[in-house]
Amino acid sequence: MSIERTDEKQTLKGVVEDIVYYNSENCYAVCYVQTETEYAAVVGYLPYICEGDSITVTGSWTRHAEYGEQFKAEFYEKNMPKQKEDILKYLSSGIIKGIRRATAEKIVDCFGENALDVIANSPEELSSIKGISRDKAIMIGESYAKQIGVRDTVIFLQKYGLPPSLAVKVYKHYGAAATDVIKQNPYLLSREVYGIGFKTADKIAMSMGFEPNSQLRIQAAAEYVLWDGALSGHTFLPRHELAERTCRLIGVEGEECETAISSMLFSNNLIAERLDETDAVYQPSLHYAEVQTALRLCKIARVNFIQSDIDIDKIMSETQSCLGITLAENQREAVLASLKNGALVITGGPGTGKTTIIRAIIDVMERLGKSVALTAPTGRAAKRMSEMCGMEAKTIHRLLEVNFSEDEYKMSFARNEDNPLECDVVIVDEMSMVDIMLMYSLLKAVKTGTRLIMVGDSDQLPSVGAGNVLRDIITSDRVYVVRLTEIFRQAKESMIVVNAHRINRGEYPTANRRESDFFFMRRESGQEITESIVDLCKNRLPTVYGYDPIVQIQVLTPTRKGPTGVIALNERLQKALNPPAKSKREKIYRGVTFREGDKVMQIKNNYATEWERTDGETGSGVFNGDVGYIEKIDPSEETVTIVFDDKKAVYDFSGLEEIDLAYAVTVHKSQGSEFDAVVIPMYPAAPMLMNRNLLYTAVTRAKKLVVVVGRESVLQSMVNNVSEHKRYSGLQSRLRDYV
């Protein structure tokens, strides 16, 4: 008689008879288990499972549309086989290095039911068997010890709610000492193991009986608060603010928190420095990156190039003739400045000719025999730069030849001070998106004597990562800056460009003119706004302009929550633009339904994700803000195939942690991208979000059409609100001091 099928948690015990599928990367398995009463299909994360294993799994019964009834394991435990036939099957599986079927038979024939005890406790005895040397016997013992170590780590951590996939990562990091390390200090998990955060480590520690006010807990919380601050753009936090946030997070007294911070400063786990009357506290890596960025940029900027041996006027004339352009005064100034200065910033809003200047600089440099490298922070920005300039532009990561550690998910670059970029000029576009860590990595690879030209719009939102790099460089007054203010004739014909500059000056945009590309639709309630946006994306814009609602239209909203936030709009737009159908497979993850055909966005940098281009080129790395669509969902292998422009990547279901629906995205997530049509809801939200800077950035993401839908009063308040989210950054101060 088989076990009763219910949705409640149940336990299944048996022997693994057949493994249909096993993913060695995340340990997801599909296998068949023979219990006392039935032959059951078991699926789940089952680290180092092999045929012959005696296992106990806890989970629930599910029904797969294609494969029928399955037992979905949430926790599992390996029970080492005791019968000779089970031991033989286990050893024959190949899971232990050095043992195959023939060797397994010899070991079982010799030691019988004691075979595993011998391998575990006195493996040298195996050398008494013909064909097994002493070295091979020791190797077999070490391989078996690893299997036991993984098993024990998984079982240990499952007691505290950590899934097997993460438990394997813990074992890979710490090896056989994993459980001992965790027992001494579980907070090391959040610091050293990718995918485990402070809250998870804290839950484990509390379950183990650690005191709520232990110094280990307070120090881990302070580190978490600093990294959380970095996610909000801060390279440091003032000491008093760090202490206050830490106290609020874990509910400890201020004095205890101050003691923990002082201890961390003494041991150099944190760095403190007095900056502009502020007691700044840094994570060491961010402190080092900021200091080195300032030093290296100053060194590059100090170089002045004397061009006495060339006829500048003649070259400029030839360039303008070749490109069919006439440079305005400040455009000409920018090109000349690129010849004279080691470092240069060119900043201006839409329609001010930044791309024209880049093209002119490239042409002039090439006429002088200089090699030029073009780069931008994101794939989309690099692709647009390539199209505009007629030569290859790479992402900064690709330019620097990014590498990563697959286990640690840490990136490194092949290009650095020991292997610098082999070019005379580096031009970086969309500089407002470059954070302090990426800037440091770039500067490490730019040797002194190479011109560094940084192009961007300083009025856009700053980078997603920590730092305020472009603005800090400009306001430091230590790098030559050309500010572009003139809007050129062709750009003046676009109300998108005109209104972007009006917003930037604090003036209300002009909308709904005949033959315009900027429209405002007055709607009051959140429901009315949402219904109008859905209608625009599904019907009106595709019908009137021929826009593809998935590829060419993008809804940009200030918030994630609320009636017109990302979550609500994505739910409505998905239903309208990609409704469920029998032909479309789905996967529900984190409460979100992902469906074949869905428009999605990568929300975290992942340097390990492998991709393949349509031309067969392969590589790795998918980055925060990359937009694509779901081509295929494979339930049997638990994978999702996503196409990003011309790159195709395959994710495990667990990788959906890094994916979000993208029919609507926040304005912050749209940085560095351009869309044919942009639709922007106007509905009340937190004042810190609803400011001029954000509205300006949203409008400038559009190439051909902007439609704003909602309350006019909210639009006007955004234009009037010049307050921005303050970022703690020391780069400006350092640049001033170092020069």
XYZ file of C-alpha atoms in Angstrom:
739
model
C 0.000 0.000 0.000
C 1.476 3.382 -1.030
C 1.692 6.512 1.106
C -1.419 8.714 1.132
C -1.011 11.715 -1.188
C -1.604 15.005 0.638
C -0.172 18.522 0.519
C 1.195 18.109 4.031
C 4.881 17.459 4.755
C 5.700 13.757 4.657
C 8.777 11.585 5.023
C 9.886 9.041 2.462
C 12.558 6.376 3.134
C 14.137 4.108 0.564
C 17.046 3.240 -1.726
C 17.952 5.232 -4.845
C 17.515 2.828 -7.759
C 17.926 5.130 -10.758
C 19.121 8.720 -11.300
C 17.430 10.262 -14.329
C 19.019 13.718 -14.063
C 21.669 15.375 -11.908
C 22.979 18.942 -12.145
C 26.464 19.016 -10.647
C 26.384 22.831 -10.379
C 23.405 23.169 -8.049
C 22.858 19.486 -7.077
C 19.290 19.353 -8.435
C 18.305 15.740 -9.096
C 15.505 13.634 -10.516
C 15.663 10.047 -9.286
C 13.594 6.970 -8.491
C 13.533 5.615 -4.948
C 12.379 2.151 -3.932
C 10.561 2.332 -0.608
C 9.022 -0.580 1.277
C 5.745 -0.001 -0.542
C 6.395 1.690 -3.893
C 8.729 2.946 -6.607
C 8.594 6.755 -6.279
C 9.914 9.628 -8.414
C 11.803 12.079 -6.171
C 12.932 15.558 -7.290
C 14.824 18.303 -5.465
C 18.256 19.483 -4.394
C 19.998 16.262 -3.370
C 23.761 16.881 -3.051
C 26.003 14.009 -4.166
C 23.127 11.568 -4.509
C 24.030 8.285 -6.172
C 22.482 4.951 -7.003
C 22.465 2.647 -4.011
C 22.076 5.459 -1.491
C 19.695 4.822 1.352
C 17.948 8.162 1.903
C 15.295 9.801 4.020
C 13.564 12.766 2.357
C 11.029 15.196 3.767
C 8.709 17.060 1.421
C 5.332 16.762 -0.274
C 3.684 15.109 -3.253
C 3.175 17.173 -6.414
C 1.817 16.417 -9.864
C 3.887 17.441 -12.882
C 1.855 18.173 -16.035
C 4.184 16.101 -18.201
C 5.849 13.602 -15.841
C 3.056 12.804 -13.436
C 3.292 12.285 -9.697
C 6.546 13.280 -7.969
C 7.768 13.638 -4.402
C 9.363 17.078 -4.054
C 12.140 16.858 -1.468
C 12.822 19.901 0.718
C 15.233 18.199 3.147
C 17.123 14.981 2.832
C 19.471 12.719 4.749
C 21.788 10.015 3.500
C 21.740 6.788 5.463
C 24.834 4.818 4.578
C 23.935 1.364 3.156
C 24.287 -1.622 5.496
C 23.501 -4.651 3.324
C 26.213 -6.081 1.060
C 24.175 -5.635 -2.118
C 23.390 -1.990 -1.250
C 27.038 -1.292 -0.375
C 28.098 -2.811 -3.713
C 25.631 -0.627 -5.615
C 26.796 2.468 -3.719
C 30.493 1.817 -4.343
C 29.816 0.945 -8.008
C 28.119 4.296 -8.649
C 31.426 6.096 -9.239
C 30.818 8.677 -6.523
C 34.046 7.668 -4.733
C 37.157 8.506 -6.697
C 39.187 5.394 -7.610
C 36.347 2.861 -7.351
C 34.441 1.363 -10.260
C 32.359 -1.845 -10.488
C 35.273 -4.304 -10.569
C 37.065 -2.629 -7.654
C 33.802 -2.368 -5.708
C 33.212 -6.104 -6.073
C 36.716 -6.853 -4.761
C 36.233 -4.557 -1.732
C 32.827 -6.022 -0.830
C 34.055 -9.586 -1.361
C 36.972 -8.884 0.989
C 35.313 -6.834 3.741
C 31.605 -7.562 3.348
C 29.287 -5.386 5.430
C 32.338 -3.718 7.063
C 33.560 -2.299 3.749
C 32.468 1.298 4.426
C 33.892 1.253 7.963
C 37.248 0.141 6.552
C 37.219 2.887 3.888
C 36.307 5.499 6.510
C 38.581 4.496 9.380
C 41.481 2.429 7.998
C 41.588 2.871 4.212
C 45.200 1.627 4.075
C 43.778 -1.905 4.602
C 42.403 -1.695 1.052
C 45.966 -2.096 -0.242
C 45.747 -5.778 0.720
C 43.473 -6.209 -2.318
C 45.228 -6.954 -5.594
C 45.229 -3.910 -7.869
C 44.904 -1.315 -5.062
C 48.150 0.405 -4.120
C 48.638 2.169 -0.801
C 48.418 5.582 -2.513
C 45.185 4.584 -4.226
C 43.799 3.282 -0.934
C 44.512 6.624 0.762
C 42.911 8.471 -2.184
C 39.767 6.327 -1.840
C 39.622 7.125 1.879
C 39.949 10.862 1.228
C 37.230 10.797 -1.438
C 34.877 8.935 0.898
C 35.638 11.398 3.705
C 34.537 14.209 1.405
C 31.198 12.495 0.767
C 30.678 12.060 4.505
C 31.677 15.689 5.085
C 29.144 16.969 2.558
C 26.459 14.727 4.016
C 27.137 15.890 7.571
C 27.216 19.573 6.531
C 23.933 19.278 4.650
C 22.241 17.486 7.545
C 23.633 19.976 10.077
C 22.528 23.075 8.180
C 19.134 21.673 7.219
C 18.271 21.719 10.928
C 18.544 25.499 10.721
C 16.535 25.879 7.519
C 19.395 26.182 5.036
C 18.587 24.360 1.764
C 20.973 21.670 0.445
C 22.082 23.855 -2.507
C 23.492 26.463 -0.110
C 24.812 23.826 2.293
C 26.971 22.442 -0.535
C 28.388 25.931 -1.117
C 29.270 26.084 2.573
C 31.076 22.752 2.371
C 32.940 23.775 -0.785
C 34.153 26.893 1.010
C 35.162 25.404 4.366
C 35.695 21.732 3.541
C 35.630 19.162 6.334
C 35.828 21.914 8.968
C 32.477 23.423 7.876
C 30.350 22.407 10.860
C 33.057 23.344 13.389
C 33.523 26.783 11.786
C 29.791 27.466 11.779
C 29.368 26.389 15.388
C 32.078 28.846 16.449
C 30.842 31.779 14.349
C 27.825 31.335 12.031
C 28.105 35.008 11.029
C 31.103 34.118 8.885
C 28.585 32.651 6.443
C 27.240 36.081 5.504
C 30.745 37.459 5.037
C 32.346 34.581 3.163
C 29.725 32.461 1.355
C 27.988 33.933 -1.696
C 24.197 33.695 -1.435
C 23.965 33.753 2.370
C 23.097 37.117 3.891
C 23.175 38.475 7.419
C 19.541 37.669 8.142
C 20.028 33.994 7.256
C 23.249 33.765 9.288
C 21.552 35.566 12.189
C 18.637 33.122 12.139
C 21.100 30.213 12.323
C 23.020 31.879 15.160
C 19.878 32.592 17.182
C 18.744 28.991 16.701
C 22.124 27.855 18.016
C 21.656 29.884 21.167
C 23.943 32.865 20.526
C 23.198 35.849 22.764
C 21.248 38.700 21.096
C 23.910 41.195 22.245
C 26.980 39.086 21.447
C 29.833 41.062 19.917
C 29.936 38.649 16.978
C 26.311 39.482 16.191
C 26.734 43.238 16.554
C 29.851 43.269 14.379
C 28.155 41.208 11.665
C 25.153 43.542 11.800
C 27.378 46.608 11.426
C 29.035 45.055 8.374
C 25.598 44.316 6.932
C 24.463 47.908 7.528
C 27.526 49.231 5.668
C 26.961 46.903 2.718
C 23.272 47.790 2.707
C 24.363 51.428 2.613
C 26.529 50.639 -0.406
C 23.453 49.258 -2.160
C 21.893 52.703 -1.614
C 24.947 54.357 -3.156
C 27.041 55.231 -0.087
C 30.769 54.501 -0.025
C 30.747 55.180 3.731
C 28.385 55.985 6.585
C 28.959 58.567 9.321
C 29.855 56.713 12.500
C 26.820 57.922 14.447
C 24.507 56.830 11.617
C 26.185 53.428 11.365
C 25.683 52.908 15.104
C 22.046 54.057 15.024
C 21.140 51.828 12.071
C 22.855 48.814 13.641
C 21.043 49.322 16.949
C 17.700 49.543 15.147
C 18.420 46.428 13.096
C 19.114 44.045 15.994
C 17.751 45.916 19.013
C 20.907 46.420 21.082
C 22.104 49.309 23.245
C 24.146 52.132 21.746
C 27.080 51.555 24.076
C 27.338 47.892 23.052
C 27.237 48.924 19.411
C 29.969 51.551 19.859
C 32.172 48.947 21.548
C 31.727 46.561 18.605
C 32.520 49.262 16.029
C 35.623 50.336 17.963
C 36.807 46.734 18.058
C 36.325 46.390 14.296
C 38.248 49.603 13.666
C 41.083 48.421 15.901
C 41.328 45.133 13.979
C 41.056 46.947 10.598
C 37.855 45.141 9.696
C 36.498 48.653 9.208
C 38.308 51.885 8.279
C 37.563 55.288 9.855
C 38.622 58.661 8.481
C 37.761 62.298 9.114
C 36.304 63.759 5.892
C 34.828 67.268 5.669
C 33.956 67.366 9.378
C 32.430 63.868 9.203
C 33.640 60.735 10.987
C 33.382 58.413 7.988
C 33.395 54.621 8.456
C 34.173 52.423 5.429
C 34.281 48.823 4.424
C 37.995 48.311 3.619
C 37.397 47.432 -0.041
C 35.339 50.563 -0.705
C 37.835 52.742 1.160
C 40.720 51.357 -0.869
C 38.818 51.760 -4.148
C 37.958 55.386 -3.377
C 41.501 56.307 -2.297
C 43.056 54.622 -5.323
C 40.526 56.155 -7.720
C 41.450 59.642 -6.520
C 45.201 58.991 -6.659
C 45.164 57.376 -10.086
C 42.804 59.919 -11.634
C 44.947 62.790 -10.339
C 48.025 61.156 -11.846
C 46.327 60.796 -15.247
C 44.916 64.344 -15.115
C 48.308 65.896 -14.350
C 49.606 64.928 -17.796
C 49.413 67.778 -20.325
C 50.087 67.120 -23.988
C 51.852 69.795 -26.054
C 50.711 69.770 -29.677
C 53.147 72.318 -31.115
C 54.231 70.052 -33.969
C 50.807 69.603 -35.596
C 48.431 71.894 -37.485
C 45.337 71.656 -35.306
C 43.214 73.906 -37.525
C 43.979 71.797 -40.596
C 43.145 68.538 -38.834
C 39.921 69.965 -37.383
C 38.908 71.162 -40.854
C 39.608 67.744 -42.367
C 37.621 66.027 -39.617
C 34.581 68.271 -40.089
C 34.697 67.792 -43.832
C 35.031 64.006 -43.512
C 32.153 63.707 -41.040
C 29.988 66.306 -42.777
C 29.608 68.412 -39.634
C 30.349 71.900 -38.386
C 31.425 71.954 -34.766
C 29.929 74.618 -32.510
C 32.259 76.615 -30.293
C 31.973 74.438 -27.188
C 32.118 71.266 -29.283
C 35.372 72.490 -30.801
C 36.584 73.300 -27.276
C 35.875 69.712 -26.233
C 37.833 68.236 -29.148
C 40.810 70.541 -28.511
C 40.681 69.753 -24.789
C 40.881 66.028 -25.606
C 44.189 66.694 -27.368
C 45.731 68.670 -24.528
C 44.515 66.975 -21.322
C 45.277 63.611 -19.795
C 41.763 63.480 -18.325
C 38.656 65.237 -19.608
C 34.952 65.292 -18.719
C 32.356 66.208 -21.357
C 28.912 66.654 -19.821
C 25.586 67.823 -21.174
C 21.959 66.909 -21.600
C 20.157 65.388 -24.601
C 20.575 67.136 -27.940
C 23.769 68.956 -26.949
C 26.000 67.027 -29.332
C 27.926 64.598 -27.108
C 27.901 61.875 -29.775
C 29.089 64.311 -32.452
C 32.015 65.267 -30.224
C 32.941 61.604 -29.642
C 32.938 60.959 -33.400
C 35.081 64.036 -33.991
C 37.567 63.058 -31.276
C 37.887 59.567 -32.748
C 38.569 60.975 -36.209
C 41.131 63.521 -34.971
C 42.966 60.946 -32.855
C 43.132 58.465 -35.707
C 44.525 61.163 -38.020
C 47.258 61.640 -35.429
C 47.972 57.911 -35.397
C 46.417 57.328 -31.965
C 44.525 54.138 -31.131
C 41.119 54.626 -29.500
C 39.078 52.302 -27.263
C 35.357 52.968 -26.770
C 33.569 51.666 -23.696
C 30.379 52.049 -21.636
C 29.064 50.521 -18.385
C 26.260 48.413 -19.905
C 25.808 46.227 -22.961
C 23.012 48.397 -24.308
C 24.997 51.593 -23.875
C 28.022 50.012 -25.578
C 25.870 48.770 -28.446
C 24.370 52.238 -28.949
C 27.849 53.793 -28.835
C 29.011 51.342 -31.526
C 26.081 52.216 -33.770
C 26.559 55.967 -33.351
C 30.331 55.969 -33.817
C 30.732 53.293 -36.466
C 33.320 51.280 -34.528
C 33.290 48.638 -31.817
C 32.517 49.711 -28.279
C 32.831 47.240 -25.414
C 31.356 47.158 -21.956
C 33.902 48.172 -19.335
C 33.872 44.598 -18.033
C 34.643 43.198 -21.472
C 37.273 45.864 -22.173
C 39.034 44.907 -18.951
C 38.647 41.176 -19.763
C 36.605 40.105 -16.770
C 37.235 36.757 -15.085
C 35.405 35.223 -12.159
C 35.723 32.522 -9.571
C 32.832 30.149 -10.147
C 32.706 29.035 -6.529
C 33.143 32.465 -4.967
C 31.338 34.580 -7.572
C 34.127 37.129 -7.283
C 35.251 38.973 -10.359
C 38.722 39.977 -11.400
C 40.082 41.653 -14.493
C 42.948 40.502 -16.709
C 43.646 44.153 -17.547
C 45.269 46.012 -14.642
C 48.435 47.906 -13.721
C 50.539 44.879 -14.673
C 48.700 44.344 -17.951
C 47.331 47.768 -18.968
C 45.114 48.587 -21.930
C 47.091 48.871 -25.148
C 45.584 52.068 -26.524
C 46.319 55.796 -26.590
C 42.802 57.048 -25.833
C 39.954 55.586 -23.733
C 36.512 57.156 -24.221
C 33.887 56.211 -21.630
C 30.231 56.984 -22.392
C 27.352 57.066 -19.846
C 29.792 57.967 -17.065
C 26.949 58.762 -14.660
C 26.407 54.985 -14.353
C 29.974 54.156 -13.323
C 30.310 53.333 -9.607
C 33.452 53.613 -7.481
C 34.481 49.937 -7.730
C 34.206 49.876 -11.521
C 36.008 53.220 -11.816
C 38.888 51.912 -9.719
C 39.139 48.791 -11.881
C 39.173 50.900 -15.041
C 41.818 53.305 -13.769
C 44.065 50.404 -12.771
C 44.199 49.445 -16.453
C 44.794 52.981 -17.824
C 48.514 53.706 -17.861
C 49.825 57.236 -17.381
C 50.075 58.922 -20.762
C 46.809 57.444 -22.004
C 44.072 60.025 -22.509
C 40.909 59.327 -20.490
C 37.782 61.025 -21.857
C 34.644 60.679 -19.733
C 31.305 61.546 -21.345
C 27.980 61.690 -19.523
C 25.019 63.634 -18.241
C 25.673 64.706 -14.663
C 21.989 65.585 -14.175
C 20.877 61.976 -14.555
C 20.513 59.622 -11.625
C 23.836 58.430 -10.220
C 25.110 54.856 -10.484
C 23.243 51.910 -8.997
C 26.450 50.896 -7.208
C 28.240 52.851 -4.497
C 29.673 56.271 -5.219
C 28.815 59.487 -7.022
C 31.752 59.324 -9.397
C 30.868 61.662 -12.272
C 29.478 64.441 -10.072
C 32.354 64.157 -7.613
C 34.878 64.492 -10.437
C 33.088 67.513 -11.893
C 32.575 69.340 -8.597
C 36.139 68.687 -7.443
C 37.442 71.138 -10.083
C 40.526 68.963 -10.502
C 39.737 67.560 -13.964
C 39.141 69.685 -17.091
C 35.376 69.843 -17.745
C 33.531 70.946 -20.896
C 29.859 71.690 -20.201
C 27.560 71.495 -23.224
C 24.559 73.809 -22.959
C 23.501 74.552 -26.549
C 20.644 72.472 -27.979
C 21.133 71.988 -31.704
C 18.507 72.686 -34.358
C 17.481 69.112 -35.068
C 17.187 68.347 -31.361
C 15.095 71.489 -30.826
C 12.419 69.917 -33.030
C 11.935 67.162 -30.443
C 9.738 68.061 -27.479
C 11.403 65.178 -25.621
C 14.701 67.082 -25.737
C 13.111 70.476 -25.139
C 11.096 69.212 -22.179
C 14.076 67.403 -20.666
C 15.918 70.721 -20.540
C 12.808 72.554 -19.268
C 12.512 70.021 -16.432
C 16.195 70.443 -15.651
C 15.712 74.219 -15.378
C 12.708 73.768 -13.088
C 10.099 74.539 -15.753
C 7.009 72.439 -16.465
C 7.080 70.400 -19.684
C 4.937 71.328 -22.673
C 2.754 68.506 -23.970
C 0.102 67.504 -26.508
C 1.146 69.778 -29.366
C 0.185 68.682 -32.874
C 2.823 66.373 -34.418
C 4.518 66.235 -31.017
C 6.500 63.391 -29.452
C 5.567 64.279 -25.843
C 2.052 63.688 -24.506
C 0.283 63.981 -21.164
C -2.902 62.028 -20.323
C -4.764 63.289 -17.254
C -5.954 60.491 -15.003
C -6.684 60.680 -11.263
C -6.953 57.284 -9.599
C -4.343 54.563 -9.594
C -6.808 52.255 -11.341
C -7.466 54.774 -14.135
C -3.746 55.322 -14.636
C -3.047 51.587 -14.793
C -5.912 50.902 -17.222
C -4.715 53.689 -19.526
C -1.133 52.403 -19.453
C -2.282 48.872 -20.322
C -4.383 50.248 -23.198
C -1.452 52.322 -24.478
C 0.919 49.366 -24.472
C -1.512 46.814 -25.856
C -3.564 48.831 -28.324
C -2.965 52.524 -28.971
C 0.819 52.746 -29.427
C 1.100 49.534 -31.496
C -1.843 50.636 -33.676
C -0.838 54.288 -34.208
C 2.947 53.947 -34.324
C 3.463 50.275 -35.084
C 5.530 49.726 -31.929
C 6.173 46.210 -30.662
C 4.886 46.316 -27.054
C 7.560 43.885 -25.839
C 10.605 45.289 -27.650
C 9.943 48.986 -28.272
C 7.668 50.200 -25.450
C 8.916 50.551 -21.871
C 6.924 51.599 -18.822
C 9.129 53.480 -16.338
C 7.824 54.107 -12.841
C 9.413 55.742 -9.775
C 8.396 53.003 -7.336
C 8.238 49.244 -6.907
C 5.126 49.213 -4.713
C 1.778 50.957 -4.854
C -1.007 50.933 -7.464
C 1.320 52.245 -10.208
C 4.505 50.568 -9.001
C 6.554 47.930 -10.787
C 4.894 44.952 -9.091
C 1.284 45.972 -9.831
C 1.976 47.175 -13.367
C 3.931 44.061 -14.317
C 1.068 41.865 -13.169
C -1.438 43.802 -15.280
C 0.807 44.188 -18.323
C 1.811 40.522 -18.304
C -1.844 39.519 -18.276
C -2.579 41.848 -21.204
C 0.536 41.356 -23.344
C 1.458 37.727 -22.623
C -1.595 35.946 -21.234
C -1.474 32.295 -20.144
C -1.962 29.665 -22.826
C -1.665 25.900 -23.079
C 1.329 26.329 -25.373
C 3.219 28.501 -22.847
C 4.959 26.843 -19.913
C 5.185 28.697 -16.597
C 7.220 28.722 -13.397
C 6.122 30.426 -10.177
C 9.081 31.714 -8.178
C 9.053 34.126 -5.210
C 5.325 34.558 -5.823
C 5.934 35.778 -9.408
C 4.672 33.846 -12.425
C 7.305 33.623 -15.157
C 5.894 32.577 -18.537
C 7.409 31.764 -21.901
C 7.402 34.992 -23.925
C 7.691 37.247 -20.870
C 9.827 40.380 -20.977
C 12.354 40.129 -18.134
C 15.333 41.951 -16.642
C 18.498 40.783 -14.913
C 18.549 42.574 -11.529
C 22.024 41.589 -10.280
C 25.451 41.372 -11.881
C 26.276 37.705 -12.401
C 29.700 37.077 -13.894
C 29.262 33.278 -13.886
C 26.195 33.019 -16.130
C 27.281 31.568 -19.463
C 25.793 32.734 -22.758
C 26.014 31.990 -26.466
C 25.535 34.463 -29.307
C 23.632 33.719 -32.492
C 26.958 33.583 -34.345
C 28.227 30.835 -32.014
C 30.455 33.042 -29.847
C 30.348 32.057 -26.176
C 31.169 33.944 -23.020
C 29.955 34.644 -19.515
C 28.453 37.504 -17.556
C 24.921 38.931 -17.497
C 24.594 42.316 -15.861
C 22.175 44.354 -13.793
C 19.702 46.060 -16.167
C 20.040 43.667 -19.124
C 16.569 43.171 -20.679
C 15.457 40.095 -22.598
C 12.591 37.644 -22.983
C 11.946 34.081 -21.837
C 12.340 31.757 -24.809
C 11.850 28.430 -23.030
C 10.974 26.941 -19.653
C 12.041 23.308 -19.192
C 10.325 21.741 -16.153
C 12.174 18.416 -16.459
C 15.619 20.008 -16.200
C 14.361 22.961 -14.122
C 15.884 25.528 -16.466
C 14.802 28.788 -18.078
C 16.324 30.005 -21.368
C 16.440 33.798 -21.694
C 17.479 35.772 -24.779
C 19.213 39.121 -24.139
C 19.556 40.958 -27.478
C 21.824 38.526 -29.369
C 22.881 36.482 -26.308
C 21.116 33.361 -25.045
C 21.594 32.242 -21.418
C 20.246 29.196 -19.563
C 19.307 29.618 -15.876
C 18.479 27.035 -13.227
C 15.150 27.725 -11.549
C 17.110 28.995 -8.533
C 18.628 31.611 -10.872
C 15.209 33.265 -11.136
C 16.247 34.984 -7.895
C 18.157 37.345 -10.207
C 15.329 37.874 -12.741
C 12.306 40.162 -12.642
C 9.447 40.867 -15.030
C 10.281 43.960 -17.085
C 7.106 45.205 -18.752
C 7.484 47.951 -16.159
C 10.791 48.784 -14.438
C 11.938 51.488 -12.058
C 13.601 54.560 -13.521
C 16.787 53.605 -11.672
C 16.900 50.265 -13.499
C 16.529 51.975 -16.896
C 19.812 53.877 -16.677
C 22.032 53.474 -19.704
C 19.149 52.221 -21.856
C 17.065 53.927 -24.515
C 13.629 52.914 -25.745
C 11.563 54.000 -28.738
C 8.576 54.794 -26.530
C 8.484 55.469 -22.794
C 5.293 55.532 -20.696
C 5.531 57.152 -17.243
C 2.815 56.972 -14.546
C 2.290 60.045 -12.351
C 0.874 59.055 -8.972
C 1.815 60.144 -5.419
C 4.710 58.311 -3.765
C 7.516 58.985 -1.279
C 8.885 62.536 -1.807
C 12.489 61.292 -1.816
C 11.672 59.356 -5.005
C 9.469 61.919 -6.707
C 12.078 64.509 -7.626
C 13.278 66.443 -10.668
C 16.366 64.309 -11.144
C 14.307 61.119 -11.502
C 11.760 62.681 -13.873
C 14.557 64.069 -16.051
C 16.204 60.642 -16.233
C 12.914 58.943 -17.172
C 12.189 61.408 -19.988
C 15.698 61.162 -21.436
C 15.357 57.356 -21.805
C 12.972 57.908 -24.762
C 14.158 58.160 -28.363
C 10.887 58.817 -30.198
C 7.921 59.159 -27.842
C 7.048 59.989 -24.222
C 3.574 59.533 -22.756
C 3.020 60.671 -19.167
C -0.181 59.323 -17.578
C -1.661 60.588 -14.313
C -1.999 63.638 -12.127
C -0.672 66.969 -13.327
C -0.090 68.041 -9.722
C 2.311 65.111 -9.196
C 4.224 66.014 -12.361
C 4.548 69.614 -11.214
C 5.665 68.588 -7.723
C 8.395 66.397 -9.233
C 9.680 69.342 -11.269
C 9.644 71.528 -8.149
C 11.321 68.946 -5.918
C 15.087 69.459 -6.275
C 15.958 67.372 -3.217
C 17.898 64.224 -4.026
C 18.781 61.164 -2.021
C 22.051 62.136 -0.359
C 25.023 59.894 -1.082
C 27.928 59.675 1.309
C 31.047 59.735 -0.845
C 34.566 60.972 -0.189
C 35.876 61.101 -3.768
C 35.330 64.833 -4.268
C 37.162 65.657 -1.026
C 40.050 63.326 -1.885
C 40.477 64.747 -5.387
C 40.687 68.262 -3.957
C 43.145 67.249 -1.237
C 45.398 65.041 -3.360
C 45.910 67.641 -6.088
